[in-house]
mmCIF file of C-alpha atoms in Angstrom:
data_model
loop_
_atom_site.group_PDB
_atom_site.id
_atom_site.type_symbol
_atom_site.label_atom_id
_atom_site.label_comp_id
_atom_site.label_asym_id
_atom_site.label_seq_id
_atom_site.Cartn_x
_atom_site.Cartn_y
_atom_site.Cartn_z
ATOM 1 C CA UNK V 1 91.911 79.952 142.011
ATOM 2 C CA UNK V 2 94.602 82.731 142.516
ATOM 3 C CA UNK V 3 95.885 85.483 140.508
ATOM 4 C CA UNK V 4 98.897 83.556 138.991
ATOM 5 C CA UNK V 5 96.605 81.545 137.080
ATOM 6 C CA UNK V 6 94.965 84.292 136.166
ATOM 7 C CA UNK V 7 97.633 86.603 134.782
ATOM 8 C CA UNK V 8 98.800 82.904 132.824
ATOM 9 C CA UNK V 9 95.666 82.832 130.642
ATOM 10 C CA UNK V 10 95.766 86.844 129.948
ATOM 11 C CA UNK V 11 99.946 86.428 128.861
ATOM 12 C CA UNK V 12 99.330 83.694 127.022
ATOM 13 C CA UNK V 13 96.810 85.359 124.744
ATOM 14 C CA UNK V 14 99.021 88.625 124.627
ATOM 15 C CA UNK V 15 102.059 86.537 123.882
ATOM 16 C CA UNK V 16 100.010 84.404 120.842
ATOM 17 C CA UNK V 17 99.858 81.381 122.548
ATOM 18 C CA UNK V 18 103.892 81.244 122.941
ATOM 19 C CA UNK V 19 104.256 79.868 126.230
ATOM 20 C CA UNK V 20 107.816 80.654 126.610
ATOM 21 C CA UNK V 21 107.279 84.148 126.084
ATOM 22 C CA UNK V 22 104.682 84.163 128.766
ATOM 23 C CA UNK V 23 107.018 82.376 131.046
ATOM 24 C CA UNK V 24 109.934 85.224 130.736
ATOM 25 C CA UNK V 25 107.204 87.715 130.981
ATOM 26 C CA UNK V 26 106.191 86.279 134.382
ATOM 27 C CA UNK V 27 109.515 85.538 135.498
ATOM 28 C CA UNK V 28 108.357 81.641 135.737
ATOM 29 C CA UNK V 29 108.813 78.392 133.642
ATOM 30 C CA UNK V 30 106.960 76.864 131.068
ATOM 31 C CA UNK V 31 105.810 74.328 132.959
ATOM 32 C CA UNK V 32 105.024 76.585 135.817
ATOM 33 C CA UNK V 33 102.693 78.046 133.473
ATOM 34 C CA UNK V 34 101.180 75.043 131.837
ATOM 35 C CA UNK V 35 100.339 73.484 135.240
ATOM 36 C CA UNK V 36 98.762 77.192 136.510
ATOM 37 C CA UNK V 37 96.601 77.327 133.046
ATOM 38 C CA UNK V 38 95.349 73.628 133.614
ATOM 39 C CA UNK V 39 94.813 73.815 137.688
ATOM 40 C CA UNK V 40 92.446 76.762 136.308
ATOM 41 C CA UNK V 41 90.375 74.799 133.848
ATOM 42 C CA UNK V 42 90.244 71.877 136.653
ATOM 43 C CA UNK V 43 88.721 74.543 139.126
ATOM 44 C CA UNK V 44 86.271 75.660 136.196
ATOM 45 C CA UNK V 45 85.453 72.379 134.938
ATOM 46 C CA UNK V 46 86.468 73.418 131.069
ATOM 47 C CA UNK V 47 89.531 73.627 128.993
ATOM 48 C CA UNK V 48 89.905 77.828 128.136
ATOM 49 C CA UNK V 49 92.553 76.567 125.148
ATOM 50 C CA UNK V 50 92.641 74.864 122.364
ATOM 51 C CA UNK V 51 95.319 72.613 121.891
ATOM 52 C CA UNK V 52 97.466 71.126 119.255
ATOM 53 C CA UNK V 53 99.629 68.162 121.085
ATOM 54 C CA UNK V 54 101.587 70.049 123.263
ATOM 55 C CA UNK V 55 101.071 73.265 121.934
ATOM 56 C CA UNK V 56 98.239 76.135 122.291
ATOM 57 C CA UNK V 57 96.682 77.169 119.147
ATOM 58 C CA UNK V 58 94.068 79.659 120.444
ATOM 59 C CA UNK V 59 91.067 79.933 123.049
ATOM 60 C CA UNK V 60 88.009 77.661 122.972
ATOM 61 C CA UNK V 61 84.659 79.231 123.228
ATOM 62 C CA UNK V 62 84.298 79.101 126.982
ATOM 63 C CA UNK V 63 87.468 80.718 126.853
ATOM 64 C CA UNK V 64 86.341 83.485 125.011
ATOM 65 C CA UNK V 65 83.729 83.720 127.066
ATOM 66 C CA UNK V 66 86.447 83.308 130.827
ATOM 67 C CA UNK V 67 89.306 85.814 129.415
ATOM 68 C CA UNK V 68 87.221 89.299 129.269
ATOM 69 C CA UNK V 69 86.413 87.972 133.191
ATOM 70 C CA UNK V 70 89.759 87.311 133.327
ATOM 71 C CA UNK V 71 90.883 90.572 132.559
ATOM 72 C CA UNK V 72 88.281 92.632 134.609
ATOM 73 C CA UNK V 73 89.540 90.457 137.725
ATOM 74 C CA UNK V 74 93.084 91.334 137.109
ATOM 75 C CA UNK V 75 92.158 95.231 136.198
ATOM 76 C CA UNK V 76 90.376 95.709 139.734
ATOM 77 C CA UNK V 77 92.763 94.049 141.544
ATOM 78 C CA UNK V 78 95.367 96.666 140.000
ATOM 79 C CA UNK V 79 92.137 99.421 140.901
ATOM 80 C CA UNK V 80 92.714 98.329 144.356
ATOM 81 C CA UNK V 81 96.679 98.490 144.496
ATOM 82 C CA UNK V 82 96.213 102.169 143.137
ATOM 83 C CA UNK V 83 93.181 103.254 145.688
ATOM 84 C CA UNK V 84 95.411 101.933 148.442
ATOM 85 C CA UNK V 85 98.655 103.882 146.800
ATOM 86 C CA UNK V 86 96.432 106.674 146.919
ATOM 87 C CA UNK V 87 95.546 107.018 150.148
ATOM 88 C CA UNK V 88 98.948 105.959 151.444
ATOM 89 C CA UNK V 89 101.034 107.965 149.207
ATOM 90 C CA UNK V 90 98.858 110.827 147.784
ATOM 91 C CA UNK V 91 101.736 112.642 146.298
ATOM 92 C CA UNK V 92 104.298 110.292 145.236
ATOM 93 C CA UNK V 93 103.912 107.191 142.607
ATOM 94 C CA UNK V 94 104.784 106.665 138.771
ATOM 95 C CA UNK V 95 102.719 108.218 136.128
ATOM 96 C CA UNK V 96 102.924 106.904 132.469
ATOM 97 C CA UNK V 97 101.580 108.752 129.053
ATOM 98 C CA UNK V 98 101.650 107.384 125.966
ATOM 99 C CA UNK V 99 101.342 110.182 123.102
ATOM 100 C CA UNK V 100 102.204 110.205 119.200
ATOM 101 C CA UNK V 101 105.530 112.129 118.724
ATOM 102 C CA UNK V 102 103.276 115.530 117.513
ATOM 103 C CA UNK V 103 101.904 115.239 120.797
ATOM 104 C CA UNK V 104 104.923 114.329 122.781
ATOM 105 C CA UNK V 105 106.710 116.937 120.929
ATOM 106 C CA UNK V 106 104.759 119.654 120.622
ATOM 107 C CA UNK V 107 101.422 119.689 122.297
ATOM 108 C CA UNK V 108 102.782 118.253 125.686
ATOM 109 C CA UNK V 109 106.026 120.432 126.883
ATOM 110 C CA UNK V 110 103.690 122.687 128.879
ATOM 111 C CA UNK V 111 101.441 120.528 130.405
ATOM 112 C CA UNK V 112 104.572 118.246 131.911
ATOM 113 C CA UNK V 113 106.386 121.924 132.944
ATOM 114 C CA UNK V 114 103.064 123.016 134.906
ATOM 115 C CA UNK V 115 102.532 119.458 136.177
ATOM 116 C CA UNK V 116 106.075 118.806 137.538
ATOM 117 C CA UNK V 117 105.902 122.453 139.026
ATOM 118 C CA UNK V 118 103.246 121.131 141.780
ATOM 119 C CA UNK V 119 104.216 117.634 141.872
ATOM 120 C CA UNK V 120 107.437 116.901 142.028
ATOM 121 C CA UNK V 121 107.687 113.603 143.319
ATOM 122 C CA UNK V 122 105.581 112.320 140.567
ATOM 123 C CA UNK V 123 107.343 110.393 138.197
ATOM 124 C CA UNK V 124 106.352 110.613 134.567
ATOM 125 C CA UNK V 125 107.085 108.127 132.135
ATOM 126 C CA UNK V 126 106.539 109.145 128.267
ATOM 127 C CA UNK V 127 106.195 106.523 125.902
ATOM 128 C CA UNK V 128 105.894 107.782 122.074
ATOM 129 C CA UNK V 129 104.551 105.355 119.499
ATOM 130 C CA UNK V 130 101.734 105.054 116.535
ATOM 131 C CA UNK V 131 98.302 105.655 117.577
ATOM 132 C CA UNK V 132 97.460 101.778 117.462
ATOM 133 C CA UNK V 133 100.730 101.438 119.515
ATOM 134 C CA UNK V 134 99.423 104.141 122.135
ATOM 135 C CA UNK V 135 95.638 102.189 122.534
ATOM 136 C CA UNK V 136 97.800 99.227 123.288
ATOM 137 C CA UNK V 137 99.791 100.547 125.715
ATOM 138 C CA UNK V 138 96.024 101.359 127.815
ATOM 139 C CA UNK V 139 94.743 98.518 126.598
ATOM 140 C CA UNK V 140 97.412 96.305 127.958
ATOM 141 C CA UNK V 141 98.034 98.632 131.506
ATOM 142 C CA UNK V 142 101.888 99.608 130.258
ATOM 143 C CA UNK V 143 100.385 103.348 129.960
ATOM 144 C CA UNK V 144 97.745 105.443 132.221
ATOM 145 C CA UNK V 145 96.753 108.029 129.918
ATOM 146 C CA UNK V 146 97.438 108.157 125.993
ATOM 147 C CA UNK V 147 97.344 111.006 123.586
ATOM 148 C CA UNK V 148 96.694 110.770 120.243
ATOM 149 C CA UNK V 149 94.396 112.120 117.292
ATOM 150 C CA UNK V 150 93.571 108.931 115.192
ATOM 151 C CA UNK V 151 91.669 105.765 116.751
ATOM 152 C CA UNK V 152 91.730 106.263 120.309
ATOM 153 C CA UNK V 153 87.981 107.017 119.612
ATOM 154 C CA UNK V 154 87.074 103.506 117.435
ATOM 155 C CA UNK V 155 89.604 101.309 120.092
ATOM 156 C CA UNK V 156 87.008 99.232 122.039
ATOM 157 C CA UNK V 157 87.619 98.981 125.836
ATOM 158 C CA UNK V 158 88.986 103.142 125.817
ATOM 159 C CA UNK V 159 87.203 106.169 126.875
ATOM 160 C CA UNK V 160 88.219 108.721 124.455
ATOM 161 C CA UNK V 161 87.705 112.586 125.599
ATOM 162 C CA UNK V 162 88.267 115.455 123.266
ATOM 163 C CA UNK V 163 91.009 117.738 124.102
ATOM 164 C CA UNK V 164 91.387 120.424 121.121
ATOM 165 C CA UNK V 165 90.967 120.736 117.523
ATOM 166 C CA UNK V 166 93.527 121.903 114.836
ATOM 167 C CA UNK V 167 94.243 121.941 111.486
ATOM 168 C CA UNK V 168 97.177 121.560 109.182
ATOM 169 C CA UNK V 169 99.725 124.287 107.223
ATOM 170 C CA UNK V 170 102.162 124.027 104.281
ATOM 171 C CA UNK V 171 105.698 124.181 104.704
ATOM 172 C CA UNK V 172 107.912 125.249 102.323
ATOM 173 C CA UNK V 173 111.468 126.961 101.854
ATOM 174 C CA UNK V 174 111.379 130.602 102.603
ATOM 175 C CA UNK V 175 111.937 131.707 98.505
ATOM 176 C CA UNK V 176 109.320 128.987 97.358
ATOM 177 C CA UNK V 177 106.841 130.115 94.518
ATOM 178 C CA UNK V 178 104.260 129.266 97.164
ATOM 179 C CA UNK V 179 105.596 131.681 99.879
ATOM 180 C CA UNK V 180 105.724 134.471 97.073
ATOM 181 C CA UNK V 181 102.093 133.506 96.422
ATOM 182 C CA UNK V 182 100.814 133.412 99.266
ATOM 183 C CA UNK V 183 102.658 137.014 99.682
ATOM 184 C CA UNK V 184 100.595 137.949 96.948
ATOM 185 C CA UNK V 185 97.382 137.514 98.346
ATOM 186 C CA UNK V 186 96.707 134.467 95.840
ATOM 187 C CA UNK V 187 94.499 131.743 98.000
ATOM 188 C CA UNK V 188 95.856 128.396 97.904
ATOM 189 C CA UNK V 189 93.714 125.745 96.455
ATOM 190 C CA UNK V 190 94.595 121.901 96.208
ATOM 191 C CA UNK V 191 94.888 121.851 92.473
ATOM 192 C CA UNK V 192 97.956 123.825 92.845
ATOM 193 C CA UNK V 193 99.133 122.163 95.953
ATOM 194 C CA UNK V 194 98.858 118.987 93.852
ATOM 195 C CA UNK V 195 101.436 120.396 91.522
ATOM 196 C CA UNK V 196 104.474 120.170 93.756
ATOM 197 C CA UNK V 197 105.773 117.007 95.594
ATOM 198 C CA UNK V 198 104.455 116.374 98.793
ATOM 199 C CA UNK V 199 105.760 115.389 102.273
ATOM 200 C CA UNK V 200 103.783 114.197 104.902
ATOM 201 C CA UNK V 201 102.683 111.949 107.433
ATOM 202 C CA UNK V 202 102.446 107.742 107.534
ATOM 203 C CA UNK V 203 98.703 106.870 107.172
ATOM 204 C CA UNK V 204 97.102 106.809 110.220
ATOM 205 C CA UNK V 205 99.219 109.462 111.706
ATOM 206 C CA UNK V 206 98.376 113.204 112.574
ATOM 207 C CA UNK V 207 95.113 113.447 110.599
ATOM 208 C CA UNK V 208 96.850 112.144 107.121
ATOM 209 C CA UNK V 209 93.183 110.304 106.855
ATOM 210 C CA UNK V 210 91.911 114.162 106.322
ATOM 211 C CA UNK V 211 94.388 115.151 103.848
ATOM 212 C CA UNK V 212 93.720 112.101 101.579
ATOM 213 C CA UNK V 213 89.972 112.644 101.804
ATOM 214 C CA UNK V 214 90.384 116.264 100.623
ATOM 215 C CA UNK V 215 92.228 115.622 97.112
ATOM 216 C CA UNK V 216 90.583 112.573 96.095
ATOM 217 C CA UNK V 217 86.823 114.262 97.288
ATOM 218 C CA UNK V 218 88.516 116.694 93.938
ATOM 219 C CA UNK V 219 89.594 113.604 92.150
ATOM 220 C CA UNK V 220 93.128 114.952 92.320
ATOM 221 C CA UNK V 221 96.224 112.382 92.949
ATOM 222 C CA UNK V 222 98.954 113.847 95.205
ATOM 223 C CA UNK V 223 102.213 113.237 94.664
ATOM 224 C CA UNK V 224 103.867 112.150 98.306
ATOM 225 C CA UNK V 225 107.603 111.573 97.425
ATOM 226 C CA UNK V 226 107.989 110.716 101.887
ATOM 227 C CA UNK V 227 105.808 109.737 104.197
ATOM 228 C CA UNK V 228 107.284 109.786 107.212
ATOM 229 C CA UNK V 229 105.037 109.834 111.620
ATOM 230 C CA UNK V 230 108.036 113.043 112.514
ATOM 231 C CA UNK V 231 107.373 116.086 111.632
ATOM 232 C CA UNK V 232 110.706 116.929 112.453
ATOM 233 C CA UNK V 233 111.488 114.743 109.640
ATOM 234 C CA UNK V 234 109.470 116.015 107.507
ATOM 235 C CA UNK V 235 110.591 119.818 107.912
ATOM 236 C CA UNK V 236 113.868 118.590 107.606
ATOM 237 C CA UNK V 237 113.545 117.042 104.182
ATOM 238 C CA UNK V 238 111.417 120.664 103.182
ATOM 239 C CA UNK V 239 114.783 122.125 103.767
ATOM 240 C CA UNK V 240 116.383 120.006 101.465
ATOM 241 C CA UNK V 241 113.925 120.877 98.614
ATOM 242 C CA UNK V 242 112.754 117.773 98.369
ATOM 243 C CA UNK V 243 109.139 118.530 98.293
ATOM 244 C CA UNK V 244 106.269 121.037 99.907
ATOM 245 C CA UNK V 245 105.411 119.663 103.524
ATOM 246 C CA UNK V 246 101.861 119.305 105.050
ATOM 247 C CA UNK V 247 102.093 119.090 108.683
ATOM 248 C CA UNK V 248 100.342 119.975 111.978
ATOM 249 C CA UNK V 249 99.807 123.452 112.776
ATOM 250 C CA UNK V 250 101.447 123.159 116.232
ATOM 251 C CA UNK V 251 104.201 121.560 114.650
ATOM 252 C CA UNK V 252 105.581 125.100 113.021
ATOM 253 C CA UNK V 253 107.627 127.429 115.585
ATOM 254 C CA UNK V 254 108.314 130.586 113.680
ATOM 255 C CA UNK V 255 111.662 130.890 116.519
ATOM 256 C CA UNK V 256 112.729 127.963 115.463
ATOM 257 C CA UNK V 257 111.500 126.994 111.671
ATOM 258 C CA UNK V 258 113.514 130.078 110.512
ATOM 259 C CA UNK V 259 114.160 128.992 107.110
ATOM 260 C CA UNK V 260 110.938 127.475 106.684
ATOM 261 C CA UNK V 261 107.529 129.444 105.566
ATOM 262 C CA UNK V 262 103.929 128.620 106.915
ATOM 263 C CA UNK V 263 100.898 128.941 104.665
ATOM 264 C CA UNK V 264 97.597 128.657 106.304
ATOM 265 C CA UNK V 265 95.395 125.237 105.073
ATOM 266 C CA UNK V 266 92.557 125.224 107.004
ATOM 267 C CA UNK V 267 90.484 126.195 103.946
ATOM 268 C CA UNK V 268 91.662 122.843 102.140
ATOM 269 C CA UNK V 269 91.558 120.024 105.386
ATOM 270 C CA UNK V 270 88.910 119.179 107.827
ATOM 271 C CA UNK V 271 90.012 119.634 111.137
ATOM 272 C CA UNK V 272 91.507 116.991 113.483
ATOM 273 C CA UNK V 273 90.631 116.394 116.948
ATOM 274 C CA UNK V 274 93.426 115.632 119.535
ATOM 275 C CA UNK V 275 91.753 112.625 121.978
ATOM 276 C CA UNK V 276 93.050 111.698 125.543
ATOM 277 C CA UNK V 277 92.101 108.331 126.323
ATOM 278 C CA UNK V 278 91.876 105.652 129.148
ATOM 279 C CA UNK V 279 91.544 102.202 129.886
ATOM 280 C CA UNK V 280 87.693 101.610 130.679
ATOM 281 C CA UNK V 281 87.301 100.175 134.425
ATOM 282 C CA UNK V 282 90.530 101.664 135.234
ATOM 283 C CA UNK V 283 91.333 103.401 138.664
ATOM 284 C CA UNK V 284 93.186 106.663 138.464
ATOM 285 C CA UNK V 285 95.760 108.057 141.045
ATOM 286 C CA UNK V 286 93.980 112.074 142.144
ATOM 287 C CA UNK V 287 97.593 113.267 140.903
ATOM 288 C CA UNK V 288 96.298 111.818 137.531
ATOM 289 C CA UNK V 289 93.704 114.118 137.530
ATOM 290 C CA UNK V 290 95.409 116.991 137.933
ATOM 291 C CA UNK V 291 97.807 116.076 134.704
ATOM 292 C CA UNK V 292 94.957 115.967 132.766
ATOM 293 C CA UNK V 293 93.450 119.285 134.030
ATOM 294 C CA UNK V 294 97.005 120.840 133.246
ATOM 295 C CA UNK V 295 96.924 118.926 129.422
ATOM 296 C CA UNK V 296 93.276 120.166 129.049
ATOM 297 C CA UNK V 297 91.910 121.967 131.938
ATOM 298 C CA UNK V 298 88.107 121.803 130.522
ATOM 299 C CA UNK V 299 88.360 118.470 131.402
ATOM 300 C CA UNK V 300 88.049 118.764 135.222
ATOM 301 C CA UNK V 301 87.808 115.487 137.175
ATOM 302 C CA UNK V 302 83.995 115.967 137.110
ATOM 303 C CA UNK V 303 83.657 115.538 133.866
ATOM 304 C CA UNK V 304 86.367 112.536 133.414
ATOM 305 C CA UNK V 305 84.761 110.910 136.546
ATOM 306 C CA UNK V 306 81.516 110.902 134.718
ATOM 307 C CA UNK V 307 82.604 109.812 131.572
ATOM 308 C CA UNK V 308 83.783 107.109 132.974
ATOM 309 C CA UNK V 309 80.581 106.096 134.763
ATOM 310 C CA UNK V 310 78.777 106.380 131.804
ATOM 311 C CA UNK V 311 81.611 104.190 129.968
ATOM 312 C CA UNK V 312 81.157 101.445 132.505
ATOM 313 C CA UNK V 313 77.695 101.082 131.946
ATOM 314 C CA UNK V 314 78.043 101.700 127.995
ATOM 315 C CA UNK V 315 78.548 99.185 125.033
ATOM 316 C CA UNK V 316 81.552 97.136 124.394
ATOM 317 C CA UNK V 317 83.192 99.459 121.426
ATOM 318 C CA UNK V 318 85.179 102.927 121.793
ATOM 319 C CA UNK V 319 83.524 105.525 123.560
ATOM 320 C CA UNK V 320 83.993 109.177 122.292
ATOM 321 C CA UNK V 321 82.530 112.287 125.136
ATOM 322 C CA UNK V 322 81.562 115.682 123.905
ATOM 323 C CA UNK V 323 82.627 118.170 126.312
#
């Protein structure tokens, strides 16, 4: 048994049973990779894959039983290239975050500038994406820490930790009848939010879940001409007239939005919490620590060290920690 096979069973389930993906993904061929997967049922004495001729089709059930074993072997072994990094090279390595494009954009500028400041020969990676896109990246090792505020909490196999809550504000022209409203003293309500047009985040992006609970809990039906995981894009298309915009309150910078307006919404959306995750199991690098402590310094190693512990002796389904 050697790692080879190993990392030939967990490809080939990543790449859907496409065994020439998992050969360019290895750098192999595909009959390097057929004869690793079957020396590995030999030594286990049962086939892990179903098979169609020639083809894979999916995994039997003592394969669904071998490939979470499969992918705790190869997760420790990468624990003990990072303790040894660690220890050899305490201040130098690669660091990768995965965040949503709020979080990237908005949320994260200060924690890289601090971070960078004391460890310079860190290198960070930042890979934006959706939030299902960011649990795979920990899920699958491409990322060490992800940032997010939808599903990082329900992803099985993550440890989600709370970072901070926020809410959401309109954005509209400066002019708009809303602005001059809202000048006016009159208090916003969703009825007359639900007269205008609406522009606002993809579904499962930046607590949209939130703003569709809130109109139909008052049986209203919003009218959301674009839809769109940017809130750049979104403020852009406010600009145009094109509609009132509902987006993150960290995503409005008076300094910058200067033809845009900010109305307060708090009073009309739950608010959202921003989670950072991480892989369960996984090993992290001490100058990982400190990134997080710079992101959100109430969560000091301590605390992530012992939700972590906790995680590994937990259930098999997303763990959320209060702080």
């Amino acid at each position: 048994m050697n790692f080879q096979q190993l990392r030939s069973v967990r490809e080939t389930v990543r790449r859907g049973f496409n065994l020439t993906e998992v050969a360019q993904a290895l750098h192999t061929s595909q009959p390097g990779v057929s004869r690793q997967i079957r020396e590995l049922e030999t030594e286990l004495g049962v086939e892990i894959f179903v098979r169609a001729g020639k083809r894979l089709t999916g995994l039997t059930p003592p394969g669904e039983v071998v490939l979470p074993i499969v992918e705790r072997m190869l997760m420790e072994a990468d624990n003990l290239r990072r303790a040894g990094q660690d220890f050899a090279a305490q201040d130098r390595g690669l660091l990768v975050i995965a965040a949503t494009h709020s979080q990237a954009r908005y949320a994260l500028p200060p924690a890289v500038r601090d971070f960078r400041a004391t460890h310079p020969q860190v290198v960070l990676q930042m890979h934006q994406g959706s939030p299902q896109q960011v649990a795979q990246m920990l899920l699958s090792g491409e990322a060490d820490i992800g940032i997010a505020t939808e599903m990082l909490a329900e992803t099985e196999g993550l440890v989600a930790l709370p970072c901070y809550s926020w809410t959401h504000v309109v954005v509209v022209p400066s002019g708009h009848v809303l602005a001059q409203e809202a000048d006016q003293g009159r208090t916003l309500t969703l009825r007359r939010l639900a007269d205008f047009p609406l522009i606002t985040y993809e579904g499962g992006y930046t607590g949209r879940s939130h703003i569709d609970e809130a109109f139909a809990r008052h049986g209203l039906k919003p009218d959301v001409v674009l839809a769109a995981m940017d809130a750049d894009v979104i403020k852009t298309y406010v600009e145009l007239g094109m509609g009132v915009g509902l987006v993150a309150s960290i995503a409005h910078d008076e300094t910058r939005d200067l033809g845009l307006r900010a109305i307060d919404a708090r009073h009309l959306f739950a608010a959202s919490m921003t989670r950072l995750a991480l892989r369960r199991g996984i090993y992290l690098r001490r100058y990982a620590y400190e990134f997080i402590r710079c992101f959100a310094p109430p969560l000091t190693p301590e605390l992530v060290e012992r939700a972590m512990r906790e995680a590994a002796g937990g259930e098999d389904e997303g763990d959320d920690f209060a702080l």
